[in-house]
Amino acid sequence: MSPALLGVEEEGQSNVSLAASSTSIDCISRNGCGLKERNYLGLSDCSSVDSSAVPSLSEENKNNLNLKATELRLGLPGSQSPEREADVSLLSTGKLDEKPLFPMLPLKDGICSSLQKHVISGNKRGFSDTMDGFSEVKGSLYSEKNWLFHSAGTESDSPQSVGQGTFPGSSGMNAMQLSRPSGAQSHMMKEVPQKVLQDRCHGANGTNLNQAGTSNNSSSAPAAKAQVVGWPPIKSFRKNTLASSSKNNDEVDGKPSSGALFVKVSMDGAPYLRKVDLRTYSTYQELSCALEKMFSCFTIGQCGSHGVPGKEKLSESKLRDLLNGSEYVLTYEDKDRDWMLVGDVPWEMFIDTCKRLKIMKSSDAIGLGMCFCI
Amino acid sequence: MLRMARSLPEEVLEHVFSFIHSDKDRNAISMVCKSWYEIERWCRRRIFVGNCYAVNPSMVIRRFPEVRSVELKGKPHFADFNLVPDGWGGYVYPWIAAMANAYPWLEEISLKRMVVTDETLELIAKSFKNFKVLVLSSCEGFSTDGLAAIAANCRNLRQLDLRESEVDDPSGHWLSHFPDSFTSLVSLNISCLGSEVNFSALEHLVGRCPNLRTLRLNRAVPLDRLANILRRAPQLVELGAGTYSAELRPDVFSSIAGAFSGCKELKSLSGFWDVVPGYLPAIYPICSSLTSLNLSYATIQSPDLVKLVSQCQSLQRLWVLDYIEDIGLEALAAFCKDLQELRVFPSEPFALEPNVSLTEQGLVSVSEGCLKLHSVLYFCRQMTNDALVTIARNCPKMTRFRLCIIEPRTPDYITLQPLDDGFGAIVEHCKDLRRLSLSGLLTDRVFEYIGTHAKKLEMLSVAFAGDSDLGLHHVLYGCENLRKLEIRDCPFGDKALLANAAKLETMRSLWMSSCSVSFGACKLLGQKMPRLNIEVIDERGPPDSRPESCPVEKLYIYRTLAGPRFDMPGFVWTMDEDSALRFS
């Protein structure tokens, strides 16, 4: 567990599993006596890791780890959003506000942002009403680490993250650019938690939740439920079949079609394909951003393979220029098997007809722009 | 023992061994003594490699020189749900290339979740003269060109099964590559293909293969073609219809109905995309002999489903959409007393509100009425502990129980308690439980129950559950037969993993994504456990660009004799002895 992220402790939230588990958790908090470890290889002590590479800060954190790390709180849906909001605003100044604090939809295919998902589940209104009942119960005999915030921790480590792209789905280059400040930041974060804890005790509850809920809903586009990646666990084949079946039924019901719409994305020169769910985006801009991030590590051949960091980091803006500028264009194959430039038709029409995407070199795409749209 | 080995000639022992088929038994035989090891390895014909990276092809070939049938699995199970980024691995080509040299008489290849290229298929087509069976389950990376090569060259092909694979740019003409002289087909499953196949080629193929038992068509085969096909293959045992919709016309109806009645051997039905209910009565005559019914793509509503299932008294397996509703499941419980396996899939998994009246009651009804029920996959939106306890008590013979409550962390909707006790009852009463998937609101307590009772459990899937490392510890420590553990979005970190590191060598694999395992812990594991591959999968960039305490995005740990693999993409890092140095 991340000591640096322990800074994001908070309390005062409802805990459904009351007395019984609290005893076992209390037990753990006394230096692991409740665990009954079979310490086969003496591996249970994390601090035996070669610490030469680790900043001295984390040594201290590791000691904290023994006590605090196992004091976890059950993250309940709907109960996280307020802390997240309060948390983030405490830890940095205005900069983080630019980021999509509650991105409704996963930014990238295949990336699970636990925080995102948690926030998403918190927006389910029906359930949050139930949870309001729980927020009264401040049965917090112990402060617990909310494991969800590990990604918040990484984010907060680097407050000067650039715009939209650096939420967990951020590409390697951003993380690397910003890794240097992290030492300093985590120090700052250690200070913060106490304040956060206190603030949290006072009423980050149902009301905040609803506020967060509404603010989320206004910022998100589709009426269909925001989708957590890979949940519910249904195979793509089945999802796609359902999606096209429901499309067929749409004309009858008038209900909006839901379900994922995965299409393959290839890039000239990239060693493998990716897949994106077109339904997670509502504009070309969003799609373009996501693809930039996904394929950033292919351009200029920089990708930290086998752990060796590439020497030149491609900045996200530079890549955007590449993609928007002369070097690459985004194209798609439509139902008639024609290759077209992306962006010519309204978004809804696009996702209806797009079968696959391809990031082509501009030189190869000459002539595609001449396609006509109805 | 020594005397016996000398007195029984090798040929006799080999003959005896030829009756032993299970891998487990064969492995046991090979451990008796050196000579039995030698005899056994020369006569093993079938190998199963559950993780293609656990061994390398040359090791397998060296030990078993006379193999006829190979089964390989590649990506972890969560790849089915897009949790494993594309490009992770699972390439089968190196295996085929090695086997092309070593096993010229190879007859069967079964692959699951592997990347298969056209090149691979072409190599298969020309390397194995007696090739008979190709099963590609949830595979990807190939096109109909590869299939054409198989069709054209495999003169003795019996089975071509593409179940749920992703096939690129499908064009229907590959079917025509089966020569006219080709008549050996027994099983063909093309249900996953997106576009049309050449219908006349299909009909001709079906017509000239008298041993055809299994035919699973794809959605592009329209209803009016079905009758022709069925008439050419009345001996079919398993049928996957295509689209089951057309304008309701009496002549079409009687044609279909007649064709179905002619198929006296039919036991299994699947397919049925886009059903027009008016055509369902065409299959009523054969319902009573059906043992397996897969209507999980069929948008049939509850009343029609009830009419259908109530005629399937021999039904053993039912896969269906939640359109069946509680009322349909009650009918199932009343009429299908031989039911062993039930899977209920969600028709609108992403809808905010339930669109059908399917609740925990449906599953309870089935558990009460179908005493042979042992395998369940159930998607629903609400559950109670009481219901789970009832199901557990009704079905002590349950072997596979997978419950997916669609909204993560949903508690018992009546008591608002976690579902710990309900699942606890499942593992306590169902002593033969081998596979379990959890959902709903769950604390560490459920894992304590699992660790205490689920002694036969081999595979566990966990999502959005637990409070602390104690949960993971209970499972790793208590589940003696655990082979596969897959976890996502749970607050499990380093402690339990490190404390139970040795357990990982007794398992096939562990998957953890969106949990709290730190990079430091991964490095440590990699250093200390040379017989495990610790793969850190992180699309944010190299893990050493973040603090060591930072959790990794995804972690895949598996035991291996082959060491780290060399086909990893840029977002996968293996932790090994060197990595600690490399990353410092």
PDB file of N, CA, C and O in Angstrom, chain A residues 1-3 17 35 38 54 72 74-75 110-112 117-118 124 147 172 179 225 229-231 235 238 264 272-275 304 307, chain B residues 81-83 86 164 166 296-297 350 406-407 409 411 443 467-469 473 477 488-489 491 494 499 514 539-540 545 548-549 554 571 573:
ATOM      1  N   MET A   1       0.857  -1.189   0.000  1.00  0.00           N
ATOM      2  CA  MET A   1       0.000   0.000   0.000  1.00  0.00           C
ATOM      3  C   MET A   1       0.882   1.223   0.000  1.00  0.00           C
ATOM      4  O   MET A   1       1.992   1.214   0.489  1.00  0.00           O
ATOM      5  N   SER A   2       0.355   2.261  -0.487  1.00  0.00           N
ATOM      6  CA  SER A   2       1.196   3.411  -0.725  1.00  0.00           C
ATOM      7  C   SER A   2       1.199   4.304   0.485  1.00  0.00           C
ATOM      8  O   SER A   2       0.193   4.867   0.865  1.00  0.00           O
ATOM      9  N   PRO A   3       2.328   4.485   1.073  1.00  0.00           N
ATOM     10  CA  PRO A   3       2.397   5.408   2.221  1.00  0.00           C
ATOM     11  C   PRO A   3       2.051   6.819   1.814  1.00  0.00           C
ATOM     12  O   PRO A   3       1.365   7.523   2.516  1.00  0.00           O
ATOM     13  N   SER A  17     -20.336  -2.735   7.622  1.00  0.00           N
ATOM     14  CA  SER A  17     -19.922  -3.893   8.396  1.00  0.00           C
ATOM     15  C   SER A  17     -19.475  -3.420   9.757  1.00  0.00           C
ATOM     16  O   SER A  17     -18.362  -3.006   9.947  1.00  0.00           O
ATOM     17  N   LEU A  35      -3.470 -11.266  11.720  1.00  0.00           N
ATOM     18  CA  LEU A  35      -3.363 -11.808  10.371  1.00  0.00           C
ATOM     19  C   LEU A  35      -3.045 -13.278  10.333  1.00  0.00           C
ATOM     20  O   LEU A  35      -3.297 -13.952   9.372  1.00  0.00           O
ATOM     21  N   ARG A  38       1.499 -16.842   7.769  1.00  0.00           N
ATOM     22  CA  ARG A  38       2.510 -17.893   7.687  1.00  0.00           C
ATOM     23  C   ARG A  38       3.630 -17.266   6.895  1.00  0.00           C
ATOM     24  O   ARG A  38       3.607 -17.222   5.694  1.00  0.00           O
ATOM     25  N   VAL A  54      14.678   4.179  -2.832  1.00  0.00           N
ATOM     26  CA  VAL A  54      13.422   4.781  -2.359  1.00  0.00           C
ATOM     27  C   VAL A  54      13.727   6.053  -1.597  1.00  0.00           C
ATOM     28  O   VAL A  54      14.616   6.071  -0.772  1.00  0.00           O
ATOM     29  N   LEU A  72      -8.692   0.091   6.957  1.00  0.00           N
ATOM     30  CA  LEU A  72      -9.390   0.433   5.726  1.00  0.00           C
ATOM     31  C   LEU A  72     -10.840   0.692   6.030  1.00  0.00           C
ATOM     32  O   LEU A  72     -11.395   0.190   6.985  1.00  0.00           O
ATOM     33  N   LEU A  74     -14.646   0.587   4.379  1.00  0.00           N
ATOM     34  CA  LEU A  74     -15.437   0.080   3.282  1.00  0.00           C
ATOM     35  C   LEU A  74     -15.922   1.257   2.465  1.00  0.00           C
ATOM     36  O   LEU A  74     -16.615   2.123   2.967  1.00  0.00           O
ATOM     37  N   GLY A  75     -15.501   1.306   1.244  1.00  0.00           N
ATOM     38  CA  GLY A  75     -15.968   2.395   0.406  1.00  0.00           C
ATOM     39  C   GLY A  75     -17.349   2.088  -0.102  1.00  0.00           C
ATOM     40  O   GLY A  75     -17.571   1.128  -0.803  1.00  0.00           O
ATOM     41  N   GLY A 110      -9.926  -0.271 -21.462  1.00  0.00           N
ATOM     42  CA  GLY A 110      -9.023  -1.162 -20.774  1.00  0.00           C
ATOM     43  C   GLY A 110      -8.414  -0.587 -19.514  1.00  0.00           C
ATOM     44  O   GLY A 110      -7.774  -1.274 -18.759  1.00  0.00           O
ATOM     45  N   ILE A 111      -8.595   0.675 -19.288  1.00  0.00           N
ATOM     46  CA  ILE A 111      -8.034   1.237 -18.067  1.00  0.00           C
ATOM     47  C   ILE A 111      -9.108   1.305 -17.008  1.00  0.00           C
ATOM     48  O   ILE A 111     -10.163   1.876 -17.210  1.00  0.00           O
ATOM     49  N   CYS A 112      -8.833   0.734 -15.895  1.00  0.00           N
ATOM     50  CA  CYS A 112      -9.784   0.837 -14.803  1.00  0.00           C
ATOM     51  C   CYS A 112      -9.330   1.924 -13.867  1.00  0.00           C
ATOM     52  O   CYS A 112      -8.301   1.797 -13.242  1.00  0.00           O
ATOM     53  N   LYS A 117     -14.672   4.717 -11.141  1.00  0.00           N
ATOM     54  CA  LYS A 117     -15.779   3.792 -11.047  1.00  0.00           C
ATOM     55  C   LYS A 117     -16.558   4.036  -9.781  1.00  0.00           C
ATOM     56  O   LYS A 117     -17.756   3.969  -9.745  1.00  0.00           O
ATOM     57  N   HIS A 118     -15.803   4.327  -8.777  1.00  0.00           N
ATOM     58  CA  HIS A 118     -16.472   4.514  -7.505  1.00  0.00           C
ATOM     59  C   HIS A 118     -17.368   5.725  -7.560  1.00  0.00           C
ATOM     60  O   HIS A 118     -18.473   5.731  -7.082  1.00  0.00           O
ATOM     61  N   LYS A 124     -25.554   6.804  -8.795  1.00  0.00           N
ATOM     62  CA  LYS A 124     -26.791   6.083  -8.991  1.00  0.00           C
ATOM     63  C   LYS A 124     -27.757   6.584  -7.950  1.00  0.00           C
ATOM     64  O   LYS A 124     -27.596   6.336  -6.778  1.00  0.00           O
ATOM     65  N   TRP A 147      -8.858   3.134   0.284  1.00  0.00           N
ATOM     66  CA  TRP A 147      -7.964   2.605  -0.739  1.00  0.00           C
ATOM     67  C   TRP A 147      -8.223   3.221  -2.094  1.00  0.00           C
ATOM     68  O   TRP A 147      -7.413   3.209  -2.963  1.00  0.00           O
ATOM     69  N   GLY A 172       2.274   7.397 -20.308  1.00  0.00           N
ATOM     70  CA  GLY A 172       3.502   7.297 -19.535  1.00  0.00           C
ATOM     71  C   GLY A 172       4.268   8.588 -19.483  1.00  0.00           C
ATOM     72  O   GLY A 172       4.850   8.956 -18.492  1.00  0.00           O
ATOM     73  N   SER A 179       7.262  13.174 -12.401  1.00  0.00           N
ATOM     74  CA  SER A 179       7.642  12.333 -11.269  1.00  0.00           C
ATOM     75  C   SER A 179       8.558  13.056 -10.314  1.00  0.00           C
ATOM     76  O   SER A 179       8.603  12.767  -9.149  1.00  0.00           O
ATOM     77  N   LYS A 225     -26.508   4.830 -18.576  1.00  0.00           N
ATOM     78  CA  LYS A 225     -25.664   4.740 -17.397  1.00  0.00           C
ATOM     79  C   LYS A 225     -24.192   4.801 -17.775  1.00  0.00           C
ATOM     80  O   LYS A 225     -23.755   4.242 -18.767  1.00  0.00           O
ATOM     81  N   VAL A 229     -15.466   0.096 -16.793  1.00  0.00           N
ATOM     82  CA  VAL A 229     -14.840  -0.810 -17.744  1.00  0.00           C
ATOM     83  C   VAL A 229     -14.981  -2.240 -17.270  1.00  0.00           C
ATOM     84  O   VAL A 229     -14.694  -2.558 -16.124  1.00  0.00           O
ATOM     85  N   GLY A 230     -15.434  -3.086 -18.177  1.00  0.00           N
ATOM     86  CA  GLY A 230     -15.491  -4.495 -17.852  1.00  0.00           C
ATOM     87  C   GLY A 230     -16.544  -4.868 -16.831  1.00  0.00           C
ATOM     88  O   GLY A 230     -16.498  -5.948 -16.248  1.00  0.00           O
ATOM     89  N   TRP A 231     -17.508  -3.993 -16.604  1.00  0.00           N
ATOM     90  CA  TRP A 231     -18.559  -4.335 -15.643  1.00  0.00           C
ATOM     91  C   TRP A 231     -19.917  -3.891 -16.198  1.00  0.00           C
ATOM     92  O   TRP A 231     -20.009  -2.790 -16.687  1.00  0.00           O
ATOM     93  N   LYS A 235     -19.165 -10.748 -21.986  1.00  0.00           N
ATOM     94  CA  LYS A 235     -18.206 -10.811 -23.089  1.00  0.00           C
ATOM     95  C   LYS A 235     -18.583  -9.835 -24.198  1.00  0.00           C
ATOM     96  O   LYS A 235     -19.749  -9.575 -24.440  1.00  0.00           O
ATOM     97  N   ARG A 238     -21.203 -10.796 -26.740  1.00  0.00           N
ATOM     98  CA  ARG A 238     -22.562 -10.714 -26.254  1.00  0.00           C
ATOM     99  C   ARG A 238     -23.020  -9.261 -26.198  1.00  0.00           C
ATOM    100  O   ARG A 238     -24.130  -8.917 -26.577  1.00  0.00           O
ATOM    101  N   LYS A 264     -12.117  -1.531 -33.391  1.00  0.00           N
ATOM    102  CA  LYS A 264     -10.671  -1.650 -33.358  1.00  0.00           C
ATOM    103  C   LYS A 264     -10.035  -0.369 -33.861  1.00  0.00           C
ATOM    104  O   LYS A 264     -10.533   0.279 -34.769  1.00  0.00           O
ATOM    105  N   TYR A 272       0.497  -3.374 -32.391  1.00  0.00           N
ATOM    106  CA  TYR A 272      -0.747  -4.078 -32.113  1.00  0.00           C
ATOM    107  C   TYR A 272      -1.922  -3.109 -32.107  1.00  0.00           C
ATOM    108  O   TYR A 272      -1.761  -1.912 -32.017  1.00  0.00           O
ATOM    109  N   LEU A 273      -3.108  -3.705 -32.193  1.00  0.00           N
ATOM    110  CA  LEU A 273      -4.331  -2.913 -32.258  1.00  0.00           C
ATOM    111  C   LEU A 273      -4.818  -2.575 -30.863  1.00  0.00           C
ATOM    112  O   LEU A 273      -4.506  -3.264 -29.905  1.00  0.00           O
ATOM    113  N   ARG A 274      -5.629  -1.556 -30.801  1.00  0.00           N
ATOM    114  CA  ARG A 274      -6.364  -1.301 -29.568  1.00  0.00           C
ATOM    115  C   ARG A 274      -7.844  -1.321 -29.891  1.00  0.00           C
ATOM    116  O   ARG A 274      -8.242  -1.304 -31.046  1.00  0.00           O
ATOM    117  N   LYS A 275      -8.638  -1.355 -28.837  1.00  0.00           N
ATOM    118  CA  LYS A 275     -10.090  -1.296 -29.035  1.00  0.00           C
ATOM    119  C   LYS A 275     -10.638  -0.152 -28.208  1.00  0.00           C
ATOM    120  O   LYS A 275     -10.195   0.071 -27.094  1.00  0.00           O
ATOM    121  N   GLY A 304       8.386   2.959 -22.826  1.00  0.00           N
ATOM    122  CA  GLY A 304       9.310   2.353 -21.871  1.00  0.00           C
ATOM    123  C   GLY A 304       9.258   0.854 -21.878  1.00  0.00           C
ATOM    124  O   GLY A 304       8.699   0.239 -20.991  1.00  0.00           O
ATOM    125  N   GLY A 307      11.083  -1.523 -18.985  1.00  0.00           N
ATOM    126  CA  GLY A 307      11.414  -0.671 -17.857  1.00  0.00           C
ATOM    127  C   GLY A 307      12.456   0.369 -18.136  1.00  0.00           C
ATOM    128  O   GLY A 307      12.790   1.177 -17.298  1.00  0.00           O
TER     129      GLY A 307
ATOM    130  N   PHE B  81     -13.457  -9.307 -20.541  1.00  0.00           N
ATOM    131  CA  PHE B  81     -14.190  -8.099 -20.185  1.00  0.00           C
ATOM    132  C   PHE B  81     -13.344  -6.859 -20.444  1.00  0.00           C
ATOM    133  O   PHE B  81     -13.504  -5.834 -19.788  1.00  0.00           O
ATOM    134  N   ASN B  82     -12.426  -6.972 -21.370  1.00  0.00           N
ATOM    135  CA  ASN B  82     -11.613  -5.840 -21.784  1.00  0.00           C
ATOM    136  C   ASN B  82     -10.721  -5.279 -20.692  1.00  0.00           C
ATOM    137  O   ASN B  82     -10.335  -4.115 -20.749  1.00  0.00           O
ATOM    138  N   LEU B  83     -10.376  -6.098 -19.729  1.00  0.00           N
ATOM    139  CA  LEU B  83      -9.484  -5.604 -18.686  1.00  0.00           C
ATOM    140  C   LEU B  83      -8.017  -5.828 -19.028  1.00  0.00           C
ATOM    141  O   LEU B  83      -7.131  -5.267 -18.396  1.00  0.00           O
ATOM    142  N   ASP B  86      -5.057  -4.677 -25.242  1.00  0.00           N
ATOM    143  CA  ASP B  86      -4.639  -5.363 -26.460  1.00  0.00           C
ATOM    144  C   ASP B  86      -3.133  -5.366 -26.589  1.00  0.00           C
ATOM    145  O   ASP B  86      -2.472  -4.389 -26.277  1.00  0.00           O
ATOM    146  N   GLU B 164     -17.053 -17.771 -30.477  1.00  0.00           N
ATOM    147  CA  GLU B 164     -16.819 -16.454 -29.891  1.00  0.00           C
ATOM    148  C   GLU B 164     -15.483 -15.833 -30.252  1.00  0.00           C
ATOM    149  O   GLU B 164     -14.979 -14.976 -29.530  1.00  0.00           O
ATOM    150  N   GLU B 166     -12.947 -13.549 -32.693  1.00  0.00           N
ATOM    151  CA  GLU B 166     -13.090 -12.338 -33.493  1.00  0.00           C
ATOM    152  C   GLU B 166     -12.379 -12.554 -34.812  1.00  0.00           C
ATOM    153  O   GLU B 166     -11.150 -12.642 -34.839  1.00  0.00           O
ATOM    154  N   SER B 296     -29.666 -17.243 -25.404  1.00  0.00           N
ATOM    155  CA  SER B 296     -29.126 -16.033 -24.785  1.00  0.00           C
ATOM    156  C   SER B 296     -28.940 -14.883 -25.753  1.00  0.00           C
ATOM    157  O   SER B 296     -28.515 -13.811 -25.359  1.00  0.00           O
ATOM    158  N   TYR B 297     -29.243 -15.107 -27.006  1.00  0.00           N
ATOM    159  CA  TYR B 297     -29.259 -13.985 -27.947  1.00  0.00           C
ATOM    160  C   TYR B 297     -30.666 -13.687 -28.412  1.00  0.00           C
ATOM    161  O   TYR B 297     -30.887 -12.785 -29.203  1.00  0.00           O
ATOM    162  N   PHE B 350     -26.836  -2.064 -18.977  1.00  0.00           N
ATOM    163  CA  PHE B 350     -26.419  -0.708 -18.653  1.00  0.00           C
ATOM    164  C   PHE B 350     -27.591   0.206 -18.346  1.00  0.00           C
ATOM    165  O   PHE B 350     -27.409   1.388 -18.123  1.00  0.00           O
ATOM    166  N   ILE B 406     -25.856  -6.540 -10.723  1.00  0.00           N
ATOM    167  CA  ILE B 406     -25.335  -5.625 -11.717  1.00  0.00           C
ATOM    168  C   ILE B 406     -24.700  -4.370 -11.143  1.00  0.00           C
ATOM    169  O   ILE B 406     -23.666  -3.920 -11.614  1.00  0.00           O
ATOM    170  N   GLU B 407     -25.292  -3.831 -10.123  1.00  0.00           N
ATOM    171  CA  GLU B 407     -24.712  -2.641  -9.516  1.00  0.00           C
ATOM    172  C   GLU B 407     -23.676  -3.066  -8.481  1.00  0.00           C
ATOM    173  O   GLU B 407     -23.991  -3.828  -7.555  1.00  0.00           O
ATOM    174  N   ARG B 409     -21.469  -3.433  -5.249  1.00  0.00           N
ATOM    175  CA  ARG B 409     -21.665  -3.164  -3.816  1.00  0.00           C
ATOM    176  C   ARG B 409     -23.126  -3.034  -3.409  1.00  0.00           C
ATOM    177  O   ARG B 409     -23.439  -2.298  -2.474  1.00  0.00           O
ATOM    178  N   PRO B 411     -26.193  -4.048  -1.394  1.00  0.00           N
ATOM    179  CA  PRO B 411     -26.419  -4.890  -0.223  1.00  0.00           C
ATOM    180  C   PRO B 411     -27.707  -5.697  -0.376  1.00  0.00           C
ATOM    181  O   PRO B 411     -28.423  -5.564  -1.369  1.00  0.00           O
ATOM    182  N   THR B 443     -17.936  -7.727   2.829  1.00  0.00           N
ATOM    183  CA  THR B 443     -16.840  -7.300   3.689  1.00  0.00           C
ATOM    184  C   THR B 443     -15.811  -8.411   3.779  1.00  0.00           C
ATOM    185  O   THR B 443     -15.943  -9.457   3.145  1.00  0.00           O
ATOM    186  N   ASP B 467     -12.697  -5.322   2.705  1.00  0.00           N
ATOM    187  CA  ASP B 467     -12.305  -4.102   3.408  1.00  0.00           C
ATOM    188  C   ASP B 467     -10.802  -3.950   3.522  1.00  0.00           C
ATOM    189  O   ASP B 467     -10.283  -2.842   3.609  1.00  0.00           O
ATOM    190  N   SER B 468     -10.095  -5.068   3.611  1.00  0.00           N
ATOM    191  CA  SER B 468      -8.681  -4.973   3.948  1.00  0.00           C
ATOM    192  C   SER B 468      -7.961  -6.212   3.465  1.00  0.00           C
ATOM    193  O   SER B 468      -8.572  -7.154   2.976  1.00  0.00           O
ATOM    194  N   ASP B 469      -6.666  -6.188   3.682  1.00  0.00           N
ATOM    195  CA  ASP B 469      -5.831  -7.322   3.299  1.00  0.00           C
ATOM    196  C   ASP B 469      -6.262  -8.615   3.962  1.00  0.00           C
ATOM    197  O   ASP B 469      -5.958  -9.694   3.467  1.00  0.00           O
ATOM    198  N   HIS B 473      -6.082 -12.398   2.548  1.00  0.00           N
ATOM    199  CA  HIS B 473      -5.321 -13.389   3.308  1.00  0.00           C
ATOM    200  C   HIS B 473      -6.166 -14.629   3.585  1.00  0.00           C
ATOM    201  O   HIS B 473      -5.690 -15.763   3.453  1.00  0.00           O
ATOM    202  N   TYR B 477      -4.871 -18.165   2.262  1.00  0.00           N
ATOM    203  CA  TYR B 477      -4.447 -19.075   3.312  1.00  0.00           C
ATOM    204  C   TYR B 477      -5.346 -20.295   3.398  1.00  0.00           C
ATOM    205  O   TYR B 477      -4.889 -21.411   3.656  1.00  0.00           O
ATOM    206  N   ARG B 488     -10.685  -7.571  -8.922  1.00  0.00           N
ATOM    207  CA  ARG B 488     -10.631  -6.216  -9.452  1.00  0.00           C
ATOM    208  C   ARG B 488     -11.294  -5.264  -8.478  1.00  0.00           C
ATOM    209  O   ARG B 488     -12.289  -5.603  -7.825  1.00  0.00           O
ATOM    210  N   ASP B 489     -10.715  -4.090  -8.347  1.00  0.00           N
ATOM    211  CA  ASP B 489     -11.329  -3.041  -7.534  1.00  0.00           C
ATOM    212  C   ASP B 489     -11.625  -3.472  -6.107  1.00  0.00           C
ATOM    213  O   ASP B 489     -12.744  -3.308  -5.605  1.00  0.00           O
ATOM    214  N   PRO B 491      -9.830  -3.483  -2.011  1.00  0.00           N
ATOM    215  CA  PRO B 491      -8.794  -2.815  -1.232  1.00  0.00           C
ATOM    216  C   PRO B 491      -7.732  -3.766  -0.695  1.00  0.00           C
ATOM    217  O   PRO B 491      -7.425  -3.766   0.496  1.00  0.00           O
ATOM    218  N   ASP B 494      -0.382  -5.009  -0.187  1.00  0.00           N
ATOM    219  CA  ASP B 494       0.837  -5.815  -0.176  1.00  0.00           C
ATOM    220  C   ASP B 494       0.834  -6.922   0.863  1.00  0.00           C
ATOM    221  O   ASP B 494       1.390  -7.986   0.649  1.00  0.00           O
ATOM    222  N   ALA B 499       2.635 -12.087   2.466  1.00  0.00           N
ATOM    223  CA  ALA B 499       2.589 -13.111   3.509  1.00  0.00           C
ATOM    224  C   ALA B 499       2.281 -14.485   2.931  1.00  0.00           C
ATOM    225  O   ALA B 499       2.614 -15.505   3.531  1.00  0.00           O
ATOM    226  N   SER B 514      -6.767  -2.637 -10.327  1.00  0.00           N
ATOM    227  CA  SER B 514      -7.374  -1.570  -9.531  1.00  0.00           C
ATOM    228  C   SER B 514      -7.436  -1.936  -8.059  1.00  0.00           C
ATOM    229  O   SER B 514      -8.432  -1.681  -7.383  1.00  0.00           O
ATOM    230  N   GLU B 539      -0.558   1.133 -17.994  1.00  0.00           N
ATOM    231  CA  GLU B 539      -0.530   1.974 -19.181  1.00  0.00           C
ATOM    232  C   GLU B 539      -0.195   3.426 -18.875  1.00  0.00           C
ATOM    233  O   GLU B 539      -0.192   4.262 -19.760  1.00  0.00           O
ATOM    234  N   ARG B 540       0.108   3.713 -17.621  1.00  0.00           N
ATOM    235  CA  ARG B 540       0.511   5.077 -17.294  1.00  0.00           C
ATOM    236  C   ARG B 540       1.985   5.287 -17.563  1.00  0.00           C
ATOM    237  O   ARG B 540       2.502   6.380 -17.405  1.00  0.00           O
ATOM    238  N   SER B 545       8.637   5.326 -12.725  1.00  0.00           N
ATOM    239  CA  SER B 545       8.486   6.765 -12.842  1.00  0.00           C
ATOM    240  C   SER B 545       7.578   7.306 -11.753  1.00  0.00           C
ATOM    241  O   SER B 545       7.300   8.492 -11.697  1.00  0.00           O
ATOM    242  N   GLU B 548       7.702   4.110  -5.337  1.00  0.00           N
ATOM    243  CA  GLU B 548       7.624   2.671  -5.208  1.00  0.00           C
ATOM    244  C   GLU B 548       6.385   2.220  -4.484  1.00  0.00           C
ATOM    245  O   GLU B 548       5.926   1.087  -4.654  1.00  0.00           O
ATOM    246  N   SER B 549       5.873   3.119  -3.672  1.00  0.00           N
ATOM    247  CA  SER B 549       4.698   2.776  -2.889  1.00  0.00           C
ATOM    248  C   SER B 549       3.426   2.923  -3.701  1.00  0.00           C
ATOM    249  O   SER B 549       2.348   2.563  -3.249  1.00  0.00           O
ATOM    250  N   LYS B 554      -2.450  -2.896 -12.862  1.00  0.00           N
ATOM    251  CA  LYS B 554      -2.856  -4.296 -12.985  1.00  0.00           C
ATOM    252  C   LYS B 554      -1.661  -5.185 -12.725  1.00  0.00           C
ATOM    253  O   LYS B 554      -0.531  -4.842 -13.046  1.00  0.00           O
ATOM    254  N   PHE B 571       3.759  -1.882 -22.261  1.00  0.00           N
ATOM    255  CA  PHE B 571       3.113  -1.526 -20.997  1.00  0.00           C
ATOM    256  C   PHE B 571       3.104  -2.687 -20.006  1.00  0.00           C
ATOM    257  O   PHE B 571       2.382  -2.670 -19.017  1.00  0.00           O
ATOM    258  N   TRP B 573       5.660  -5.097 -17.629  1.00  0.00           N
ATOM    259  CA  TRP B 573       6.998  -5.307 -17.112  1.00  0.00           C
ATOM    260  C   TRP B 573       7.003  -6.560 -16.249  1.00  0.00           C
ATOM    261  O   TRP B 573       6.108  -6.749 -15.422  1.00  0.00           O
TER     262      TRP B 573
END
